[in-house]
Amino acid sequence: MCGIFGLVGQEKGLVSKLMAGLSKVEYRGYDSAGICISRPEGLDLKRAEGILDNLKQIVGDMEDGYCGIAHTRWATHGPPTEENAHPHCDPQFRVAVVHNGIIENEVQLRQILIEATSNTCFKSETDTELVAHVLAQEVDAECGDAIPDDEQLLAAWRRSLDRFDGSFSLAAVVKGREDVILVARSFSPLILALNDAGYLASDVSCLIGMVKDVFFIEDGDWGLLRKDGMELFDSEGEPVVRESTTLQWNEEDAELGGWPTFMLKEINEQPGVFRSCLQGRLSRDALRGVKISFKPDLVRIIACGTAFHAGLMARHYIEELSGIPCIVDHAHEFRYGTPSGPKALVLGISQSGETADTLAGLMAAQERGYPTLSIVNVESSTIARQSDSILTIRAGPEIGVASTKAFTGQVLGGLLVALRLGRLSNKVRSEELAVINNAARRFPNAMERLLASSQLEKGLKRARRLFHNQDHAFFLGRNSSYPIALEGALKLKEISYIHAEGYAGGELKHGPLALIVDGTPVVVISSDGIIQQKLFGNAREVAARGARVIMIAVEGDEEASAHADVVITVPKTHRLLQPIMHNVVCQLLAYHVAIDRDCDVDRPRNLAKSVTVE
Ligand code: F6R
């Protein structure tokens, strides 16, 4: 979850370039940040609690050097204080380390270090500081006070890494060796690149605009990064060469480009995401690029958070279009369970492609012999590389911590998988494909119309007022609008900090109705046919108990206003696509309610993009 960035061989502007890199990776953690510059005279460390701007204020007069490492933190060990911010050093300031992940044998290591050296003193509560102590000890064992040569450095690094259990990506600088950064990766992403300098980062979006090609090092890889090369070894200590990959995203994709926040930018990018996700894949009579070679007896979807909600949408599509039963699990529940089903296809869904639980779930499935397919956004991510096949959603970099445009892509990905399974099951005929294709062609324009409509603006203005001074809110859906209710509630709670729950309308009387009091905002995500009437019934039930109802309905639904305080309408589209349109309103509602409450929507408290630790 933390962001790591490092540079070696950058003779001019090292500090400002490190800060520029960090600002691109800040979405991975923003409770504290720090940088360490390695110069011949020693290590220069600056750290600050809070967002990156706090660090910026104290690095202004920092001298450049030849090599440096930098970090934005999402706390796992110890509170977000300056002392716990990375980089961490040994007591003699011989090495400095940045880390993403968790050292699981921390307690034992701490004990061993304390017993071994009477003057061991720890300045932080982090597991990372132990890495610095261990590495310094091993360097000392190799060469005493002398400056270690390459061989000694590598030996010390290898022995250090052998002492750590858990998941980590690590970068370390050693006093006197400004020409190299030590790197290691174990179940946590780390990317290297070469250009005018040697680069390392926890995230490709950090490197966009700085390099063209990147090296995805593998789990177990470790070694040295230099200005013009790298020396890497695998977990057995054998030298390895990793292939480079060309970055697909450009700099503008990862910038605000005039928008006040990434979240608003990304919400508005959804028509484009929809178009590019379908391009070349769906046409009147054909479906391309979804690689499933057999008809499974069961589909098991695994994902977390917003991607899990996209998985619930995919289940509707799969069961309806192919008749194949489908189970959706949170990846963290699945990974410790015992997946069953003789011919199951395991479908992972992940925007980042780095979510630790989803990755572990997919690996657990592979160990049991199940084929895996993943719907991902980051094509070069670990999940993409681990899966047997992938379907990329082509959403471009998603920087806002709250996932928005990725959800649209993931739901569409789920629809494409369902259509492929429907074809394999002989349940989706060409005529149906043509109808869906026609609707999908028109969909992005309709979404653009919605995003630009004054009706939406006015509706949101009225709706957001209903959230003033409210601590709880509810979202109701049924059938395919139920996942949207869950997603709407998640968006609201994570960025506005209002407690929000999504419920299937039918569940209301089984408990949640007790929570409705005078003024409670309830968002009802409409559906169609009989389901719509049932939702109207739910709206009446909550209104009778004092709730203020916001109904998201389709244009032309004359009846909706009879059951709501505020109705926001969206263009009517194909039944299967309609929930995606409804979801845009939920995203914008959450956004504006959060802005009204002065919340930092791109950096919600306690959260970070890309959950790379369990
Ligand atoms: C919510 C959100 C998270 C992610 C979840 C999975 O807005 O962003 O719930 O959806 O952490 O992340 P990915 O899709 O990267 O696996």
XYZ file of C-alpha atoms in Angstrom, residues 26-568:
543
model
C 1.059 9.416 -2.945
C -2.307 7.726 -3.564
C -0.742 4.550 -2.193
C -0.386 6.047 1.275
C -0.440 9.541 2.691
C -0.061 9.418 6.422
C 3.621 10.388 6.337
C 6.467 10.624 3.855
C 10.220 10.807 3.733
C 13.309 10.839 1.572
C 16.937 9.916 2.054
C 19.761 11.236 -0.125
C 23.005 9.316 -0.135
C 26.144 11.456 -0.509
C 29.827 10.562 0.020
C 29.741 12.279 3.407
C 26.749 10.246 4.569
C 22.992 9.770 4.496
C 20.702 12.796 4.657
C 17.240 11.956 5.927
C 14.085 14.085 5.985
C 10.672 12.851 7.097
C 7.347 14.437 7.918
C 4.043 13.328 9.346
C 0.928 13.808 7.237
C 0.471 14.441 3.543
C 3.323 14.928 1.087
C 2.997 18.722 1.169
C 4.383 18.620 4.712
C 7.529 16.917 3.458
C 7.765 19.347 0.529
C 8.030 22.198 2.989
C 11.148 20.792 4.619
C 13.090 19.494 1.617
C 13.370 22.885 -0.092
C 16.957 23.450 1.067
C 18.050 19.837 0.793
C 21.189 19.359 -1.313
C 21.085 17.028 -4.284
C 23.236 13.929 -4.408
C 23.773 11.013 -6.726
C 21.240 8.611 -5.314
C 18.108 8.648 -3.149
C 15.090 6.707 -1.955
C 11.663 8.053 -1.027
C 8.460 6.756 0.530
C 4.834 7.645 1.243
C 3.412 5.575 4.068
C 0.174 3.776 4.844
C 0.716 2.676 8.429
C 0.731 -1.009 9.310
C 3.119 -0.957 12.300
C 2.793 1.983 14.662
C 0.869 5.223 14.249
C 1.550 7.720 11.465
C 4.247 9.767 13.200
C 7.498 11.228 11.928
C 9.469 8.555 13.850
C 7.549 5.792 12.079
C 7.873 7.417 8.635
C 10.273 5.802 6.167
C 13.146 5.728 5.264
C 14.472 3.969 8.346
C 18.143 3.824 9.297
C 20.353 1.762 11.581
C 21.680 3.543 14.694
C 24.963 4.426 12.944
C 23.186 5.826 9.866
C 25.047 3.425 7.641
C 22.015 2.207 5.702
C 18.560 3.584 4.946
C 15.600 1.453 3.879
C 12.128 1.980 2.386
C 9.631 -0.842 2.486
C 6.176 -1.811 1.329
C 4.707 -4.935 2.898
C 4.917 -6.698 6.225
C 7.878 -8.483 7.830
C 6.016 -11.275 9.579
C 8.814 -12.524 11.847
C 9.269 -9.036 13.244
C 8.900 -10.042 16.894
C 11.540 -12.769 16.724
C 13.921 -10.550 14.750
C 13.552 -7.726 17.240
C 14.366 -10.105 20.075
C 17.408 -11.515 18.287
C 18.704 -8.029 17.551
C 18.252 -6.929 21.143
C 20.010 -10.018 22.468
C 22.877 -9.718 19.963
C 23.775 -6.101 20.619
C 23.492 -4.571 24.025
C 23.246 -1.042 22.607
C 20.508 -1.797 20.070
C 17.924 0.924 20.280
C 14.889 1.219 18.099
C 13.580 4.637 17.269
C 10.332 3.528 15.667
C 7.638 0.901 16.076
C 8.018 -0.296 12.496
C 9.110 -3.628 11.110
C 11.121 -1.716 8.496
C 13.590 -0.377 11.013
C 14.563 -3.984 11.707
C 15.490 -4.390 8.044
C 17.873 -1.450 8.388
C 19.420 -2.914 11.552
C 19.836 -6.359 10.007
C 21.355 -5.009 6.799
C 23.790 -2.778 8.694
C 24.803 -5.763 10.824
C 25.415 -7.906 7.747
C 27.406 -5.171 6.001
C 29.494 -4.861 9.143
C 30.047 -8.626 9.174
C 31.284 -8.444 5.572
C 33.664 -5.509 5.715
C 33.694 -3.879 9.139
C 33.930 -0.094 8.811
C 35.223 -0.215 5.219
C 33.056 0.694 2.269
C 31.591 -2.563 0.931
C 32.394 -3.566 -2.641
C 29.707 -5.117 -4.890
C 30.431 -8.640 -3.758
C 30.257 -7.727 -0.085
C 27.089 -5.686 -0.593
C 25.341 -8.495 -2.403
C 26.408 -11.056 0.193
C 25.148 -8.833 3.011
C 21.869 -8.176 1.202
C 21.292 -11.834 0.457
C 21.926 -12.883 4.053
C 19.642 -10.096 5.289
C 16.800 -11.098 2.978
C 17.129 -14.713 4.094
C 16.215 -13.532 7.586
C 12.892 -11.937 6.614
C 9.539 -13.727 6.320
C 6.485 -12.077 4.836
C 5.759 -9.816 1.923
C 7.998 -6.956 0.961
C 9.370 -4.733 -1.682
C 12.516 -3.116 -0.382
C 15.004 -0.522 -1.504
C 18.094 0.383 0.502
C 21.025 2.751 0.197
C 24.356 2.167 1.905
C 26.773 4.900 2.999
C 29.729 5.196 0.630
C 27.924 3.413 -2.212
C 26.007 6.218 -3.932
C 26.335 4.306 -7.194
C 23.835 1.582 -6.260
C 20.469 0.967 -4.633
C 19.770 -2.471 -3.182
C 16.396 -3.855 -4.263
C 14.286 -6.897 -3.414
C 10.781 -8.104 -4.095
C 8.700 -10.725 -2.325
C 4.914 -10.744 -2.884
C 4.796 -6.976 -3.144
C 5.233 -5.006 -6.368
C 8.524 -3.388 -7.375
C 9.378 -2.062 -10.795
C 12.782 -1.029 -12.143
C 13.585 1.149 -15.131
C 16.568 2.664 -16.877
C 16.772 5.964 -18.668
C 18.917 8.959 -17.729
C 19.196 7.270 -14.309
C 18.253 4.004 -12.648
C 14.662 4.156 -11.384
C 12.653 2.057 -8.968
C 9.009 2.384 -8.005
C 6.188 0.493 -6.399
C 3.814 1.540 -9.144
C 3.981 2.089 -12.902
C 1.943 5.291 -12.717
C 4.837 6.826 -10.816
C 7.149 6.251 -13.781
C 4.855 7.545 -16.516
C 6.569 10.436 -18.273
C 9.970 9.560 -16.785
C 10.787 6.353 -18.646
C 9.432 4.428 -21.604
C 10.281 0.852 -20.666
C 10.064 -0.867 -17.308
C 11.283 -4.150 -15.834
C 8.793 -6.079 -13.716
C 10.979 -8.030 -11.369
C 9.620 -11.313 -10.067
C 8.866 -12.467 -6.544
C 12.090 -13.602 -4.954
C 14.252 -11.335 -7.137
C 16.885 -9.212 -5.443
C 20.033 -7.360 -6.399
C 21.551 -4.001 -7.297
C 20.239 -1.138 -9.377
C 22.736 1.231 -10.990
C 22.485 4.280 -13.229
C 22.889 2.207 -16.353
C 22.028 -1.346 -15.418
C 20.954 -3.849 -12.829
C 22.358 -7.038 -11.379
C 19.530 -9.349 -10.362
C 19.320 -12.781 -8.770
C 16.416 -15.107 -8.119
C 15.521 -16.656 -4.776
C 18.059 -19.442 -5.369
C 20.777 -16.875 -5.874
C 21.053 -17.551 -9.610
C 21.623 -14.496 -11.846
C 18.481 -13.565 -13.795
C 17.684 -11.154 -16.603
C 14.141 -9.769 -16.731
C 12.550 -8.610 -19.964
C 11.481 -4.990 -20.287
C 7.939 -3.892 -21.172
C 6.921 -0.637 -22.827
C 4.573 1.536 -20.774
C 1.215 2.063 -22.438
C -0.047 5.078 -20.572
C 1.079 8.636 -21.210
C 1.718 11.451 -18.812
C -1.566 13.309 -19.411
C -3.519 10.181 -18.441
C -2.135 10.456 -14.930
C -2.595 14.233 -14.513
C -5.532 16.325 -13.370
C -5.759 18.184 -16.679
C -7.887 21.013 -15.289
C -10.188 18.903 -13.117
C -10.336 19.797 -9.424
C -9.881 16.171 -8.333
C -8.924 12.851 -9.871
C -12.193 11.353 -8.749
C -14.275 13.857 -10.709
C -11.980 13.505 -13.710
C -12.296 9.735 -13.619
C -16.088 9.786 -13.230
C -16.244 11.922 -16.345
C -13.900 9.628 -18.248
C -16.370 6.749 -18.090
C -17.937 7.165 -21.531
C -14.407 6.893 -22.989
C -13.620 3.871 -20.813
C -16.799 2.195 -22.034
C -15.848 2.785 -25.675
C -12.277 1.613 -25.380
C -13.184 -1.446 -23.301
C -15.525 -2.676 -26.036
C -13.420 -1.648 -29.002
C -12.647 -4.576 -31.275
C -14.296 -6.981 -28.844
C -18.000 -6.717 -29.482
C -19.641 -6.368 -32.847
C -22.988 -7.288 -34.404
C -22.057 -10.904 -34.878
C -18.826 -11.519 -33.066
C -17.152 -11.443 -29.728
C -13.363 -11.265 -29.723
C -10.553 -11.253 -27.214
C -12.235 -13.092 -24.334
C -10.155 -16.212 -23.945
C -12.227 -19.035 -22.485
C -11.644 -22.336 -24.215
C -14.094 -24.574 -22.338
C -17.564 -24.446 -20.874
C -17.137 -24.557 -17.097
C -19.705 -26.139 -14.758
C -19.245 -23.287 -12.342
C -17.700 -19.825 -12.317
C -16.110 -18.601 -9.089
C -15.474 -14.894 -8.971
C -13.023 -13.437 -6.466
C -12.395 -9.759 -5.812
C -12.414 -7.095 -3.084
C -14.274 -3.841 -2.523
C -15.601 -2.147 -5.624
C -14.255 -4.963 -7.787
C -16.311 -7.389 -5.664
C -19.433 -5.370 -6.481
C -18.508 -5.570 -10.160
C -18.252 -9.332 -9.565
C -21.829 -9.374 -8.247
C -22.933 -7.693 -11.475
C -20.957 -10.250 -13.465
C -22.769 -13.054 -11.653
C -26.108 -11.694 -12.850
C -24.817 -11.574 -16.394
C -23.203 -15.019 -16.299
C -26.186 -16.811 -14.804
C -28.665 -15.081 -17.093
C -26.725 -15.301 -20.342
C -25.044 -18.683 -19.983
C -27.072 -20.560 -17.383
C -23.790 -21.475 -15.658
C -23.996 -21.121 -11.874
C -21.703 -18.526 -10.404
C -20.437 -17.844 -6.885
C -18.883 -14.524 -5.914
C -16.493 -14.463 -2.957
C -14.444 -11.818 -1.285
C -10.930 -12.872 -2.244
C -9.819 -12.895 1.400
C -12.567 -15.378 2.265
C -11.925 -17.525 -0.778
C -8.178 -17.843 -0.291
C -8.524 -19.693 3.016
C -11.514 -21.746 1.932
C -11.632 -24.877 -0.161
C -12.855 -24.034 -3.641
C -14.795 -26.834 -5.235
C -16.456 -27.603 -8.535
C -14.992 -30.108 -10.962
C -14.795 -27.815 -13.966
C -14.782 -24.408 -12.343
C -13.337 -21.296 -13.939
C -11.940 -18.891 -11.374
C -12.419 -15.274 -12.424
C -10.388 -12.609 -10.595
C -11.345 -8.948 -10.847
C -8.900 -6.207 -9.882
C -8.243 -2.685 -11.077
C -4.677 -2.482 -9.818
C -3.862 -6.119 -10.396
C -1.879 -5.941 -7.157
C -4.492 -6.614 -4.456
C -2.739 -9.127 -2.204
C -5.846 -11.168 -1.353
C -7.056 -11.424 -4.949
C -3.603 -12.477 -6.081
C -3.338 -15.063 -3.296
C -6.839 -16.356 -4.109
C -5.928 -16.830 -7.761
C -2.726 -18.628 -6.812
C -4.638 -20.877 -4.401
C -7.060 -21.710 -7.224
C -4.202 -22.507 -9.605
C -2.606 -24.793 -7.017
C -5.861 -26.751 -6.966
C -5.791 -27.008 -10.721
C -8.446 -24.441 -11.666
C -7.921 -22.311 -14.758
C -7.901 -18.586 -13.984
C -9.051 -15.600 -15.971
C -8.663 -12.072 -14.641
C -10.349 -8.811 -15.488
C -7.675 -6.180 -14.786
C -6.887 -2.589 -15.593
C -3.114 -2.638 -15.200
C -2.012 -5.007 -17.914
C 1.484 -5.446 -16.569
C 0.368 -6.058 -12.984
C 1.215 -9.113 -10.919
C -2.333 -10.522 -11.171
C -2.280 -10.071 -14.947
C 1.022 -11.903 -15.201
C -0.035 -14.636 -12.788
C -3.406 -15.410 -14.414
C -3.799 -17.984 -17.159
C -5.545 -15.376 -19.292
C -6.682 -11.785 -18.890
C -9.237 -9.313 -20.116
C -7.995 -5.734 -19.756
C -10.580 -3.035 -19.169
C -8.440 -0.290 -20.775
C -9.535 2.378 -18.303
C -6.165 4.170 -18.139
C -4.566 5.037 -14.798
C -7.051 5.338 -11.941
C -5.504 7.692 -9.404
C -8.484 8.638 -7.209
C -8.424 6.283 -4.250
C -12.142 5.627 -4.603
C -12.562 3.424 -7.641
C -15.016 4.817 -10.221
C -14.146 4.347 -13.870
C -12.614 0.952 -13.150
C -16.003 -0.260 -11.908
C -17.596 0.573 -15.259
C -14.814 -1.301 -17.053
C -15.031 -4.256 -14.677
C -18.801 -4.582 -15.117
C -18.366 -4.441 -18.884
C -15.605 -7.026 -18.621
C -18.040 -9.220 -16.682
C -20.612 -8.771 -19.439
C -18.094 -9.788 -22.108
C -17.159 -12.910 -20.127
C -20.866 -13.740 -19.711
C -21.467 -13.300 -23.438
C -18.552 -15.600 -24.240
C -19.884 -18.212 -21.813
C -23.340 -17.703 -23.304
C -21.938 -18.445 -26.747
C -20.092 -21.517 -25.439
C -23.365 -22.705 -23.874
C -25.274 -21.966 -27.085
C -27.579 -19.683 -25.123
C -26.641 -16.338 -26.662
C -27.778 -16.250 -30.257
C -26.453 -13.840 -32.884
C -29.651 -11.763 -32.738
C -29.188 -11.146 -29.014
C -25.549 -10.250 -29.516
C -26.602 -7.759 -32.172
C -29.158 -6.160 -29.832
C -26.632 -5.818 -27.018
C -24.040 -4.522 -29.445
C -26.450 -1.850 -30.716
C -27.272 -0.728 -27.205
C -23.589 -0.701 -26.250
C -22.729 1.495 -29.264
C -25.239 4.107 -28.122
C -24.402 3.851 -24.436
C -21.337 6.177 -24.170
C -23.172 9.044 -25.889
C -26.090 8.589 -23.521
C -23.721 8.652 -20.571
C -22.130 11.839 -21.907
C -25.596 13.355 -22.185
C -26.286 12.395 -18.575
C -23.005 13.863 -17.309
C -23.743 17.167 -19.057
C -27.423 17.422 -18.137
C -28.810 20.254 -16.029
C -31.406 17.817 -14.684
C -28.562 15.826 -13.112
C -26.960 18.950 -11.712
C -30.236 20.182 -10.213
C -31.151 16.754 -8.874
C -27.758 16.359 -7.203
C -28.068 19.813 -5.684
C -31.359 18.887 -4.065
C -30.244 15.390 -3.116
C -26.985 16.412 -1.449
C -28.876 18.797 0.866
C -30.664 15.798 2.346
C -27.320 14.563 3.679
C -26.595 17.688 5.739
C -26.050 16.734 9.366
C -26.851 13.097 8.681
C -24.634 10.339 10.046
C -26.317 7.374 8.377
C -27.646 6.664 4.907
C -29.065 3.663 3.091
C -29.038 2.482 -0.498
C -31.657 0.051 -1.744
C -31.654 -2.036 -4.879
C -33.020 -5.348 -6.026
C -31.707 -7.898 -8.425
C -29.192 -6.222 -10.753
C -29.577 -2.856 -9.005
C -28.577 -4.439 -5.673
C -24.820 -4.459 -6.451
C -25.193 -0.784 -7.370
C -26.779 -0.129 -3.967
C -23.765 -1.796 -2.331
C -21.351 0.166 -4.480
C -23.227 3.447 -3.904
C -23.020 2.919 -0.143
C -19.314 2.065 -0.341
C -18.549 5.210 -2.341
C -20.456 7.407 0.093
C -18.908 5.951 3.227
C -15.330 5.898 2.004
C -15.139 9.501 0.846
C -17.714 11.354 3.002
C -17.352 9.257 6.193
C -21.126 9.027 6.501
C -22.068 5.557 7.629
C -23.855 4.017 4.648
C -25.245 0.554 3.976
C -26.531 -1.034 0.810
C -29.409 -3.483 1.116
C -31.500 -5.600 -1.157
C -34.976 -4.066 -0.829
C -36.435 -7.404 0.198
C -34.177 -7.458 3.245
C -35.480 -4.208 4.674
C -38.132 -5.699 6.922
C -35.685 -8.266 8.259
C -33.864 -5.693 10.383
C -32.574 -2.561 8.673
C -35.961 -0.803 8.818
C -35.342 -0.329 12.560
C -32.601 2.162 11.679
C -34.798 4.516 9.671
C -35.602 7.668 11.592
C -36.852 11.091 10.672
C -34.629 12.541 7.942
C -32.554 9.425 7.143
C -31.508 9.661 3.482
C -32.384 6.528 1.492
C -31.211 6.216 -2.104
C -33.350 3.849 -4.160
C -31.756 2.480 -7.323
C -34.618 1.717 -9.611
C -34.969 -1.308 -11.788
C -37.744 -2.359 -14.147
C -40.916 -4.445 -14.347
C -42.128 -6.178 -11.220
C -38.874 -5.396 -9.427
C -39.522 -1.694 -9.936
C -42.895 -1.969 -8.244
C -41.306 -3.801 -5.315
C -38.742 -1.015 -4.973
C -41.513 1.581 -4.987
C -43.038 -0.405 -2.137
C -39.735 -0.226 -0.235
C -39.569 3.525 -0.887
C -43.047 3.919 0.602
C -42.080 1.858 3.645
C -39.034 3.957 4.493
C -40.844 7.232 3.713
C -43.609 6.242 6.116
C -40.944 6.094 8.826
C -39.539 9.546 8.092
C -36.848 8.739 5.508
C -36.056 11.224 2.735
C -36.049 9.226 -0.478
C -33.754 9.920 -3.430
C -34.808 7.822 -6.395
C -32.481 7.129 -9.325
C -34.865 6.268 -12.135
C -34.878 6.051 -15.906
C -36.138 8.896 -18.082
C -39.851 8.630 -18.694
C -40.594 6.839 -15.438
C -43.645 8.893 -14.518
C -44.356 7.020 -11.345
C -40.980 7.514 -9.630
C -41.713 11.033 -8.373
C -44.751 9.763 -6.479
C -42.409 7.753 -4.242
C -39.491 10.103 -3.677
C -38.432 13.499 -2.353
C -35.913 13.833 -5.153
C -35.840 11.963 -8.445
C -32.742 11.944 -10.638
